[in-house]
PDB file of C-alpha atoms in Angstrom:
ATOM      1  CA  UNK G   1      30.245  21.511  10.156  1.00  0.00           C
ATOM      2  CA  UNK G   2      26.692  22.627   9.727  1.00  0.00           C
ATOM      3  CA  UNK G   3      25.952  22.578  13.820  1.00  0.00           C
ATOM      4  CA  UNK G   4      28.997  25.083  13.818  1.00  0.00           C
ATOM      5  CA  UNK G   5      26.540  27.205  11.121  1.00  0.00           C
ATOM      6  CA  UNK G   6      23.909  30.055  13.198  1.00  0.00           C
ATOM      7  CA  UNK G   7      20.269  28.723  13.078  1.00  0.00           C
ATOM      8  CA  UNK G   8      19.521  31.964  11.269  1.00  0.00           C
ATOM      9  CA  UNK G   9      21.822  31.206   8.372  1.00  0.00           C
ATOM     10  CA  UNK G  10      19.784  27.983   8.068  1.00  0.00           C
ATOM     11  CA  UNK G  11      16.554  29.209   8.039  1.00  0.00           C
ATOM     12  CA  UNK G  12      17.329  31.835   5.600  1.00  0.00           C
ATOM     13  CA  UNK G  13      19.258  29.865   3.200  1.00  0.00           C
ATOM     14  CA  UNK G  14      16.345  27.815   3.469  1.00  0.00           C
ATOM     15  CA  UNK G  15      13.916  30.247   2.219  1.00  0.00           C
ATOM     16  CA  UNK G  16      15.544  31.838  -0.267  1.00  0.00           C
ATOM     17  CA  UNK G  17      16.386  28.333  -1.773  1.00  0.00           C
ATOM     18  CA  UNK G  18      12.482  27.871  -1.207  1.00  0.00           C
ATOM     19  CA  UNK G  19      11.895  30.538  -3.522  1.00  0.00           C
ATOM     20  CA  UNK G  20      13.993  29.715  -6.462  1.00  0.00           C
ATOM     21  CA  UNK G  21      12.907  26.239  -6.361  1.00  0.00           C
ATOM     22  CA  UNK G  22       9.093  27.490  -6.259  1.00  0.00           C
ATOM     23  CA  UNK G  23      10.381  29.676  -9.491  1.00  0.00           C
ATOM     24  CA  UNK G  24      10.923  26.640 -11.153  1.00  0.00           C
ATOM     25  CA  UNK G  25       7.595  24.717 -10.268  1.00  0.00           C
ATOM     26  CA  UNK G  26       6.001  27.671 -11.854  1.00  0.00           C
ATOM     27  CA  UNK G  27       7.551  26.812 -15.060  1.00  0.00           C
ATOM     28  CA  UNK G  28       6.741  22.990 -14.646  1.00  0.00           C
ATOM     29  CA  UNK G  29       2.591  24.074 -14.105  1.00  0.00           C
ATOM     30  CA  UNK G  30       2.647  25.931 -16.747  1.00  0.00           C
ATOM     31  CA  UNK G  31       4.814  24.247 -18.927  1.00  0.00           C
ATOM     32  CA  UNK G  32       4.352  19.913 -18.803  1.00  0.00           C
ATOM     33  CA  UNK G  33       0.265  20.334 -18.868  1.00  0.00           C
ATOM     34  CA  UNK G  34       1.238  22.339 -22.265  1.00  0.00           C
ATOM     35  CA  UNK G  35       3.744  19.108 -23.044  1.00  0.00           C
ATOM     36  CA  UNK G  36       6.770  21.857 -23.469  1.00  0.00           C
ATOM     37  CA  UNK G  37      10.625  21.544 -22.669  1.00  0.00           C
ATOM     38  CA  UNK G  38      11.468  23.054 -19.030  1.00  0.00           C
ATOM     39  CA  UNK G  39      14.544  24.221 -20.255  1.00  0.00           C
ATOM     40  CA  UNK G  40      13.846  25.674 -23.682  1.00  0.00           C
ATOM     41  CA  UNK G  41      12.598  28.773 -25.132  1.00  0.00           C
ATOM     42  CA  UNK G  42      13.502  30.797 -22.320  1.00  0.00           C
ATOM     43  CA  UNK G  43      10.779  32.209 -19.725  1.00  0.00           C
ATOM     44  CA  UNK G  44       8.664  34.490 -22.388  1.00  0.00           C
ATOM     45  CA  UNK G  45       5.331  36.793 -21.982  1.00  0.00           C
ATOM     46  CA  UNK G  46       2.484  35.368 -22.340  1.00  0.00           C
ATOM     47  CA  UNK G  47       0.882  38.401 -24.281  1.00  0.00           C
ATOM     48  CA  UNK G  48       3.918  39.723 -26.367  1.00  0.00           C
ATOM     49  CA  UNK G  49       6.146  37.125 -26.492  1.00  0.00           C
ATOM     50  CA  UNK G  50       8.998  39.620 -25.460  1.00  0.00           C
ATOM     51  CA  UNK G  51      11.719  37.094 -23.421  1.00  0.00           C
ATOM     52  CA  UNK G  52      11.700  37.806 -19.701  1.00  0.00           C
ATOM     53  CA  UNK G  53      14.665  39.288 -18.338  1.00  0.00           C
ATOM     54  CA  UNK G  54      16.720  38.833 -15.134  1.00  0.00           C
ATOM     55  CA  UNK G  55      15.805  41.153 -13.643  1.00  0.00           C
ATOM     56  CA  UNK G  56      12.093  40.265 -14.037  1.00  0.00           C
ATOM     57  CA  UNK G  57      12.732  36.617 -13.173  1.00  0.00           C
ATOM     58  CA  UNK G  58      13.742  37.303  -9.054  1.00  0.00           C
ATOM     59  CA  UNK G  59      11.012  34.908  -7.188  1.00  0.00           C
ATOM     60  CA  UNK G  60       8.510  37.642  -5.654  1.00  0.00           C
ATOM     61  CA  UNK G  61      10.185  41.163  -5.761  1.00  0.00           C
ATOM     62  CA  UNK G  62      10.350  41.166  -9.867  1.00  0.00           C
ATOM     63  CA  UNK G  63       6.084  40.480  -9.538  1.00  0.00           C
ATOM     64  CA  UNK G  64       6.119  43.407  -6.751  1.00  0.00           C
ATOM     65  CA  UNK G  65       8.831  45.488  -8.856  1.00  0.00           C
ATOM     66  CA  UNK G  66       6.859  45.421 -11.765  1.00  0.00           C
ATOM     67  CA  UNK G  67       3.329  45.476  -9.742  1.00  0.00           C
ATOM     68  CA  UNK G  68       2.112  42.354 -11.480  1.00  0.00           C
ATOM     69  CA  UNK G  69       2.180  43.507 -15.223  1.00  0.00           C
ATOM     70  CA  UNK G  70       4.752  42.865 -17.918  1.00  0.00           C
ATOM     71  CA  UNK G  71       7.345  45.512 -18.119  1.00  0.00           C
ATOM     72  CA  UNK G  72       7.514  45.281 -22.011  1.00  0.00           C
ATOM     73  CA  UNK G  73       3.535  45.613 -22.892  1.00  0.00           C
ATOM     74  CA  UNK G  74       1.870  45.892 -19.561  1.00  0.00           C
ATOM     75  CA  UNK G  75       0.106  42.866 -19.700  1.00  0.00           C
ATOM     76  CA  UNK G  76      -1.340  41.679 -16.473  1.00  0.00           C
ATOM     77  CA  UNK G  77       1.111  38.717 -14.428  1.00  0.00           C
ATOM     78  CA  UNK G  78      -0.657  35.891 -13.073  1.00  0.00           C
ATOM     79  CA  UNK G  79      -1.091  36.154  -9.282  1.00  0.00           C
ATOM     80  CA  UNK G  80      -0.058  32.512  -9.407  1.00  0.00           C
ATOM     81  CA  UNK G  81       3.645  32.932  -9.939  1.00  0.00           C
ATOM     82  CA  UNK G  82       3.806  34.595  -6.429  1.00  0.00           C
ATOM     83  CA  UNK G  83       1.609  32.453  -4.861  1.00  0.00           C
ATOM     84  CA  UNK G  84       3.498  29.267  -5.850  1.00  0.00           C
ATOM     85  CA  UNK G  85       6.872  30.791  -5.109  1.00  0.00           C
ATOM     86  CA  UNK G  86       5.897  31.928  -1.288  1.00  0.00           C
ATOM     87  CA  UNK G  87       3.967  28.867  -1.137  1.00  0.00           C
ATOM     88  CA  UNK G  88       7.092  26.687  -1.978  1.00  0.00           C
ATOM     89  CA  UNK G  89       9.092  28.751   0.478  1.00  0.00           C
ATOM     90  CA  UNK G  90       7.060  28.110   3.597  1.00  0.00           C
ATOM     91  CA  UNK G  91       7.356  24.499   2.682  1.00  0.00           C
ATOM     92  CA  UNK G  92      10.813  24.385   3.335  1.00  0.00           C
ATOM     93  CA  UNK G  93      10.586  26.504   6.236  1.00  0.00           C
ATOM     94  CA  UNK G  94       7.824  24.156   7.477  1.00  0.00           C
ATOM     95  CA  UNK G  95       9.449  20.145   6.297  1.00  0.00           C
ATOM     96  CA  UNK G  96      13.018  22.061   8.336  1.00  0.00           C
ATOM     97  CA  UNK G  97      10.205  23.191  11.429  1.00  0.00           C
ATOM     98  CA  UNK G  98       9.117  19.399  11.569  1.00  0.00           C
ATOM     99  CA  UNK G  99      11.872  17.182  10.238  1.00  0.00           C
ATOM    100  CA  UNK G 100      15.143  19.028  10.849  1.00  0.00           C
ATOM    101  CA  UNK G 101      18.266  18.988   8.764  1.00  0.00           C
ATOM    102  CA  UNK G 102      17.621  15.307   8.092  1.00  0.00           C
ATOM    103  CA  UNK G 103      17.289  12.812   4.848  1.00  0.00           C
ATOM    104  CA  UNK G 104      13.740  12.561   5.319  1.00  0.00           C
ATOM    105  CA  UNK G 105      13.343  16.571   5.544  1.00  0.00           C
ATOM    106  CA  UNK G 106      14.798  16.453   1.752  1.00  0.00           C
ATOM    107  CA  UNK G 107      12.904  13.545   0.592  1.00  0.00           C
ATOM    108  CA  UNK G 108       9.646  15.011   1.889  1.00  0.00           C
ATOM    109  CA  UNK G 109      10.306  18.589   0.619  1.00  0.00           C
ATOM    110  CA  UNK G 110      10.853  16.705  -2.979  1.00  0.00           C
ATOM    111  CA  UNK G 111       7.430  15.271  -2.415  1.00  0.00           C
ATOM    112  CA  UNK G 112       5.750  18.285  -1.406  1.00  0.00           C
ATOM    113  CA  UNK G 113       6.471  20.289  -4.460  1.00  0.00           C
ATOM    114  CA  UNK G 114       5.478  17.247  -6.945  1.00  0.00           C
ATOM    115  CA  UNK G 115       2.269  17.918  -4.912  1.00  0.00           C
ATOM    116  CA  UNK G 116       1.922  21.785  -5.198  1.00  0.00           C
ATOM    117  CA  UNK G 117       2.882  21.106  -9.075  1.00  0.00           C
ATOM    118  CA  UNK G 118      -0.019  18.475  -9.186  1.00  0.00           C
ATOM    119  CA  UNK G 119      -2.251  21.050  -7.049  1.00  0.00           C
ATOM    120  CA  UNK G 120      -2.096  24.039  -9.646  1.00  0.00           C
ATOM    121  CA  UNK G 121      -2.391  21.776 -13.072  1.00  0.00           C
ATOM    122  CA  UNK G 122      -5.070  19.997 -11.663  1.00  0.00           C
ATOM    123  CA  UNK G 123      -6.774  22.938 -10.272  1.00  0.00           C
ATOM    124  CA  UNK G 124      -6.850  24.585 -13.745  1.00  0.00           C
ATOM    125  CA  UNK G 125      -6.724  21.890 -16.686  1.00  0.00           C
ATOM    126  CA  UNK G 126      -8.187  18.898 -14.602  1.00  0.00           C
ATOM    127  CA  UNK G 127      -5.066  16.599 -15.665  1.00  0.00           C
ATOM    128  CA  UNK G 128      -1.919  14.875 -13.849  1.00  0.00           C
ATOM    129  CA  UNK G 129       0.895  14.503 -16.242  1.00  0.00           C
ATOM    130  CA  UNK G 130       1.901  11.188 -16.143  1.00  0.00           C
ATOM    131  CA  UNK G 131       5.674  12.713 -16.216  1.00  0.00           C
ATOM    132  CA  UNK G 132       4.919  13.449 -12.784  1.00  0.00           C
ATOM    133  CA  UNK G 133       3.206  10.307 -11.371  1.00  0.00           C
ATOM    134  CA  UNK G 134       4.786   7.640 -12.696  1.00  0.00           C
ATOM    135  CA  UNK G 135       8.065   8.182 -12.081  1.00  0.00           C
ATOM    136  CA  UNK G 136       7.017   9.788  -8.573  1.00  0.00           C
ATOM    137  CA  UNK G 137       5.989   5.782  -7.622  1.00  0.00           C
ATOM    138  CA  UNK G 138       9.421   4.795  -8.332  1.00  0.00           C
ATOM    139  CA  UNK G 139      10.973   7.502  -6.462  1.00  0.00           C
ATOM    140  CA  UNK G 140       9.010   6.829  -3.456  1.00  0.00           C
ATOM    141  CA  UNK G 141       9.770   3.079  -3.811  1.00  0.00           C
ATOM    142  CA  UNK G 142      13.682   3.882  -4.064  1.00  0.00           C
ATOM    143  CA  UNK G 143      13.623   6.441  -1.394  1.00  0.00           C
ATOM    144  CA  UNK G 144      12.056   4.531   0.812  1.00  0.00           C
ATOM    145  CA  UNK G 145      15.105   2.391   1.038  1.00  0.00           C
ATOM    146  CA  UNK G 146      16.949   4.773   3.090  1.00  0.00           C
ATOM    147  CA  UNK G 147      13.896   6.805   5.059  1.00  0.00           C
ATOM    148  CA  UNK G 148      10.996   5.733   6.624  1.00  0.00           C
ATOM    149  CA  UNK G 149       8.121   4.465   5.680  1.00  0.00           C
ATOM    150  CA  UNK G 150      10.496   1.660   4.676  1.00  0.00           C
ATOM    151  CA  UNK G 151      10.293  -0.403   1.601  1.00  0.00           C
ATOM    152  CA  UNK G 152       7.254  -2.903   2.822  1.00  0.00           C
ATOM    153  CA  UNK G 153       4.562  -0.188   3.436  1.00  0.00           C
ATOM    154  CA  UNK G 154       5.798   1.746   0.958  1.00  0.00           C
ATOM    155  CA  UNK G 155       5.512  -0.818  -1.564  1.00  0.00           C
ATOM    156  CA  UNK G 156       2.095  -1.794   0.005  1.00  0.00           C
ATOM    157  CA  UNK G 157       1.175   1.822  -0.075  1.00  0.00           C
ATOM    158  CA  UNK G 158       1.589   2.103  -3.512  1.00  0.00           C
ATOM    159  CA  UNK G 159      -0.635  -0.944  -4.374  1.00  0.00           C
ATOM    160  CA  UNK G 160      -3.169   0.162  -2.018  1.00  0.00           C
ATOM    161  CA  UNK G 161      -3.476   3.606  -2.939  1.00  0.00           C
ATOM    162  CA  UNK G 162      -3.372   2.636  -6.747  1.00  0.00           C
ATOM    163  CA  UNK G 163      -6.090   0.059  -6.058  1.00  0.00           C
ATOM    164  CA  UNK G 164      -8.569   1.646  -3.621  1.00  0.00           C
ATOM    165  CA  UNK G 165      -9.207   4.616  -6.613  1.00  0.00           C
ATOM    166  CA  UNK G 166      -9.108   2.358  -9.854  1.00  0.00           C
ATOM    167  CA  UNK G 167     -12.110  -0.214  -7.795  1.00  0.00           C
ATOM    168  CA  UNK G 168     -13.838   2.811  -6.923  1.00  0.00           C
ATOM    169  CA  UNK G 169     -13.622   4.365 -10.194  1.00  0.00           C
ATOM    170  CA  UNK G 170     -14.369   1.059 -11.625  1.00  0.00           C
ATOM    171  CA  UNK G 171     -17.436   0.857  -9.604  1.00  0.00           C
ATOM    172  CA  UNK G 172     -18.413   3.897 -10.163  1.00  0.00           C
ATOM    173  CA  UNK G 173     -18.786   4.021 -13.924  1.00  0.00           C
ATOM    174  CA  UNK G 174     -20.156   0.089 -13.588  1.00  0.00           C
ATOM    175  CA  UNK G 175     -23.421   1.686 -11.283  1.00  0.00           C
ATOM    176  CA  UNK G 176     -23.846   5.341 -12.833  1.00  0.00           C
ATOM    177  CA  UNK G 177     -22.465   4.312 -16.325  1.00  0.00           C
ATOM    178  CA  UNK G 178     -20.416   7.556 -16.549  1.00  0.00           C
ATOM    179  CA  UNK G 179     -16.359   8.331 -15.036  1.00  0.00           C
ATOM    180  CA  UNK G 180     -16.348  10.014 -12.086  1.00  0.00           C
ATOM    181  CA  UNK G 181     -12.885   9.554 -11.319  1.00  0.00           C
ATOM    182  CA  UNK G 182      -9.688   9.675 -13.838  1.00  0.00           C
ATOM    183  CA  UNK G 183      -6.632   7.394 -13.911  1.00  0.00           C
ATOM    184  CA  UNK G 184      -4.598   9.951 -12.909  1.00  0.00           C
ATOM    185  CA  UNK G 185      -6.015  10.261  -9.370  1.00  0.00           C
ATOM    186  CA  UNK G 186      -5.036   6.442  -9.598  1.00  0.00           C
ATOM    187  CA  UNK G 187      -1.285   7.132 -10.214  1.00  0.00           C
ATOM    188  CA  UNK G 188      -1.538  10.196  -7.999  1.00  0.00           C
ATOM    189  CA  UNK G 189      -2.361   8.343  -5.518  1.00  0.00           C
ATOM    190  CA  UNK G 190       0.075   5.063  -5.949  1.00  0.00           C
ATOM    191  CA  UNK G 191       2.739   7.797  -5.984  1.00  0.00           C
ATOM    192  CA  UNK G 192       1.457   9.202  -2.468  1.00  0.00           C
ATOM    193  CA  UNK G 193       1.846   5.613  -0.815  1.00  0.00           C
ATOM    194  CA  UNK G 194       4.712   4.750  -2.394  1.00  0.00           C
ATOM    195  CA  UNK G 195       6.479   7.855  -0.704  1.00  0.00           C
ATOM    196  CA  UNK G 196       4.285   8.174   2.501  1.00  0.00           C
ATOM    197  CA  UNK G 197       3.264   4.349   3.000  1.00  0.00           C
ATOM    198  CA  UNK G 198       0.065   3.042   3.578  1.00  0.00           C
ATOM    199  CA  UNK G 199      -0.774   4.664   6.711  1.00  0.00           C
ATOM    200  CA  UNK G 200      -0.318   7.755   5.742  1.00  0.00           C
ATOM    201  CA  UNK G 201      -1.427   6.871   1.873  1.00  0.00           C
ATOM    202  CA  UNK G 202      -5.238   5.923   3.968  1.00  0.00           C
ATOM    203  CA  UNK G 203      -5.320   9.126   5.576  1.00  0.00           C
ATOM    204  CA  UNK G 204      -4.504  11.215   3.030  1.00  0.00           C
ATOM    205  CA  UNK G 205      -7.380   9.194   1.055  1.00  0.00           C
ATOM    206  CA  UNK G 206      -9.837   9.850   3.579  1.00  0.00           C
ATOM    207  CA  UNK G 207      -9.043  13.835   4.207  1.00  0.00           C
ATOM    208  CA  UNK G 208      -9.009  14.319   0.681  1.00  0.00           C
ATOM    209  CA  UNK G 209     -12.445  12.306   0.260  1.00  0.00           C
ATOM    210  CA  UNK G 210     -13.989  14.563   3.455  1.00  0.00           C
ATOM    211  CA  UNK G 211     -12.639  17.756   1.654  1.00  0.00           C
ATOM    212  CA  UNK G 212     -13.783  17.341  -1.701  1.00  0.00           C
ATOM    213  CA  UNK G 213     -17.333  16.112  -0.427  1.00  0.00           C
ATOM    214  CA  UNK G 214     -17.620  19.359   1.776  1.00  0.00           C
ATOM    215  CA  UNK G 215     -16.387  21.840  -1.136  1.00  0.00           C
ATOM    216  CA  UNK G 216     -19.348  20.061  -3.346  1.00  0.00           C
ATOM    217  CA  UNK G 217     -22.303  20.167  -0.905  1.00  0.00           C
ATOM    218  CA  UNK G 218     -20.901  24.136  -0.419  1.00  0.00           C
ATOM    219  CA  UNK G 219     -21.065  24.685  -4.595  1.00  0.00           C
ATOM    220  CA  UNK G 220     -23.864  22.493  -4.708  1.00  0.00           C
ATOM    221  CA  UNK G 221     -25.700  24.696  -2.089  1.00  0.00           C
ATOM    222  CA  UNK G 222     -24.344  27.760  -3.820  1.00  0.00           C
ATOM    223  CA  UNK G 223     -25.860  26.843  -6.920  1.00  0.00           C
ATOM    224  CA  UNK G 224     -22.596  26.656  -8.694  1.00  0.00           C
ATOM    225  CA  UNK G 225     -22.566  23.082  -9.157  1.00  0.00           C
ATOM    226  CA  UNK G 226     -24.957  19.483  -9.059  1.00  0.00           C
ATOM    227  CA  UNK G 227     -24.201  16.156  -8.680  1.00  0.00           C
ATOM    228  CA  UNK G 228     -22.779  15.741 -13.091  1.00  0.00           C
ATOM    229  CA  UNK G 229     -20.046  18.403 -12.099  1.00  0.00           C
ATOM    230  CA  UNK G 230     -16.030  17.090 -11.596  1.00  0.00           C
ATOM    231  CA  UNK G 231     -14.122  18.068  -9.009  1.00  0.00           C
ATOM    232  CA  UNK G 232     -10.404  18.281  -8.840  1.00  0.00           C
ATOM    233  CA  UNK G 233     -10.041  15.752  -6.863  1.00  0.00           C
ATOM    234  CA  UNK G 234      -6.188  15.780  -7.187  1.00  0.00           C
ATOM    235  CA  UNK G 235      -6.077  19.033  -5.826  1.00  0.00           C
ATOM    236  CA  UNK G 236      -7.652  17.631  -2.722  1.00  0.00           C
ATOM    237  CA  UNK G 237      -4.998  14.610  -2.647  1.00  0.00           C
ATOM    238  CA  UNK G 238      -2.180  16.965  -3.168  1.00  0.00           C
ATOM    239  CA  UNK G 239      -3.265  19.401  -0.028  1.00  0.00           C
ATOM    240  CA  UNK G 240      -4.336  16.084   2.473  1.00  0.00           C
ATOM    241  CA  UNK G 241      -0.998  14.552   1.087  1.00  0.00           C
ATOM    242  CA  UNK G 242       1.209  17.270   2.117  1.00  0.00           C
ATOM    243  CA  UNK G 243      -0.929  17.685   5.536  1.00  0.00           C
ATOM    244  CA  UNK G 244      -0.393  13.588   6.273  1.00  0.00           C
ATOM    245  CA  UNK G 245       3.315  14.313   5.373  1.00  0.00           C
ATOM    246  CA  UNK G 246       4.168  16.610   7.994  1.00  0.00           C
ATOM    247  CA  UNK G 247       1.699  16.068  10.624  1.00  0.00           C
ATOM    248  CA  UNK G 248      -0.119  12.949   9.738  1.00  0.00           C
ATOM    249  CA  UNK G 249       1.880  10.017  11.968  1.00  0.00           C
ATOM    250  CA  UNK G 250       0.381  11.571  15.310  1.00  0.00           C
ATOM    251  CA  UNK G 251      -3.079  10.916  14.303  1.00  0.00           C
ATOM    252  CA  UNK G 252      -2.757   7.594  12.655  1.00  0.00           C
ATOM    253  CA  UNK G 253      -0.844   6.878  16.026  1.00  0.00           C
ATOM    254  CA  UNK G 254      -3.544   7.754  18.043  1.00  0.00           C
ATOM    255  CA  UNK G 255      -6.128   6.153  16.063  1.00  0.00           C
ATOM    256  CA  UNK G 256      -3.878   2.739  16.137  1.00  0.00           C
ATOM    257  CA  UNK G 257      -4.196   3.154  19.273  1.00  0.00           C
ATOM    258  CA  UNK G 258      -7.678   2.221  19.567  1.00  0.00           C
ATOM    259  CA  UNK G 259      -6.778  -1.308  18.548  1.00  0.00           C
ATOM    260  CA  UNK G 260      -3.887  -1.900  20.654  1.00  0.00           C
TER     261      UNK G 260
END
């Protein structure tokens, strides 16, 4: 029934289902860091307190509607909310570009935006809700049941990514005497190789480890930061996750290769 469907209809179903959902992951970053219900008091300014409307709620056009300020008080509107909402959308477009109308497409989409939730909170309160991680390990275990990476590397994925961070944090506050790395990342990125399996869970680790090290020699060199100062690093997991997700299997292919 859905080949009988135009491709058009597909792709923008897909995007305006894109949007909606990225509606809701703005109420989940700035809601669970905050430990608040998703579902209750209803969406509210953050200045007067007046509930949002309808009308004020459409993904996108309400921020362009209202040019980004509250229509109540005038209050400014994070730039965020339309950011997460067209960034959610072109990761549907993009997971139905790579994977199709397939099992894995949905599974990996589900992943994605855990990982854009996980990118914002991070970003701006330097935490990763347990809520989040935890049960994103089992999820990645269970789906892995049905779509690849299967249920051995995912499992081993999970152990591996769990373990690689807590020794290295370990280590790391055993030699300096101070954390450089928070449990979090740990479970963060456990619930990576559960879902993408330990391929994929290694390359995401070392992208992630490249990024952050380049974006600290840049501060550093900018005089912005020095060698005390704590990076996101989950915000660098999240982005190298979603990157290993959708075009990662090529290059640990071709680097498998080498040993073939």
């Amino acid at each position: 029934m859905i080949a009988d469907v135009p491709a058009w209809i597909v792709w923008l179903f897909t995007a305006l289902f894109g949007l909606v959902i990225g509606s809701f992951l703005n109420v989940c970053i700035h809601r669970l860091p905050r430990r608040l219900s998703l579902s209750s008091p209803p969406s509210r300014c953050g200045a007067c307190g007046t509930q949002v409307e309808w009308r004020d709620n459409v993904p996108v056009l309400s921020y362009l509607l209202l040019a980004g300020r509250c229509r109540h008080c005038q209050a400014g509107i994070s730039v965020v909310y339309p950011i997460v909402e067209l960034a959610t959308m072109a990761l549907f477009l993009v997971h139905l570009a790579v994977f199709g109308l397939t099992p894995l497409a949905a599974v990996r989409v589900v992943f994605a935006c855990a990982m854009l939730v996980l990118f914002f909170i991070d970003l701006e309160h330097q935490i990763l809700p347990n809520v989040i991680t935890l049960p994103g390990v089992v999820a990645g275990l269970v789906a892995s049941l049905f779509v690849p990476p299967g249920i051995a590397s995912s499992l081993l994925g999970a152990l591996l990514g769990g373990g690689v961070l807590w020794a290295i944090a370990e280590i790391y506050v055993r030699v300096r005497g101070i954390e450089g790395m928070g449990m979090g990342d740990v479970k963060m990125l456990g619930m990576i190789g559960a879902f993408l399996g330990a391929p994929l869970m290694g390359l995401t680790l070392v992208l992630s480890s490249f990024a952050g090290a380049l974006v600290g020699i840049a501060l550093m060199a900018g005089g912005r930061g020095d060698l005390q100062r704590k990076l996101p690093f989950g915000t660098f997991l999240a982005a190298a996750a979603v990157f290993a997700s959708l075009w990662g299997q090529p290059i640990v292919d071709w680097y498998a290769g080498f040993y073939r």
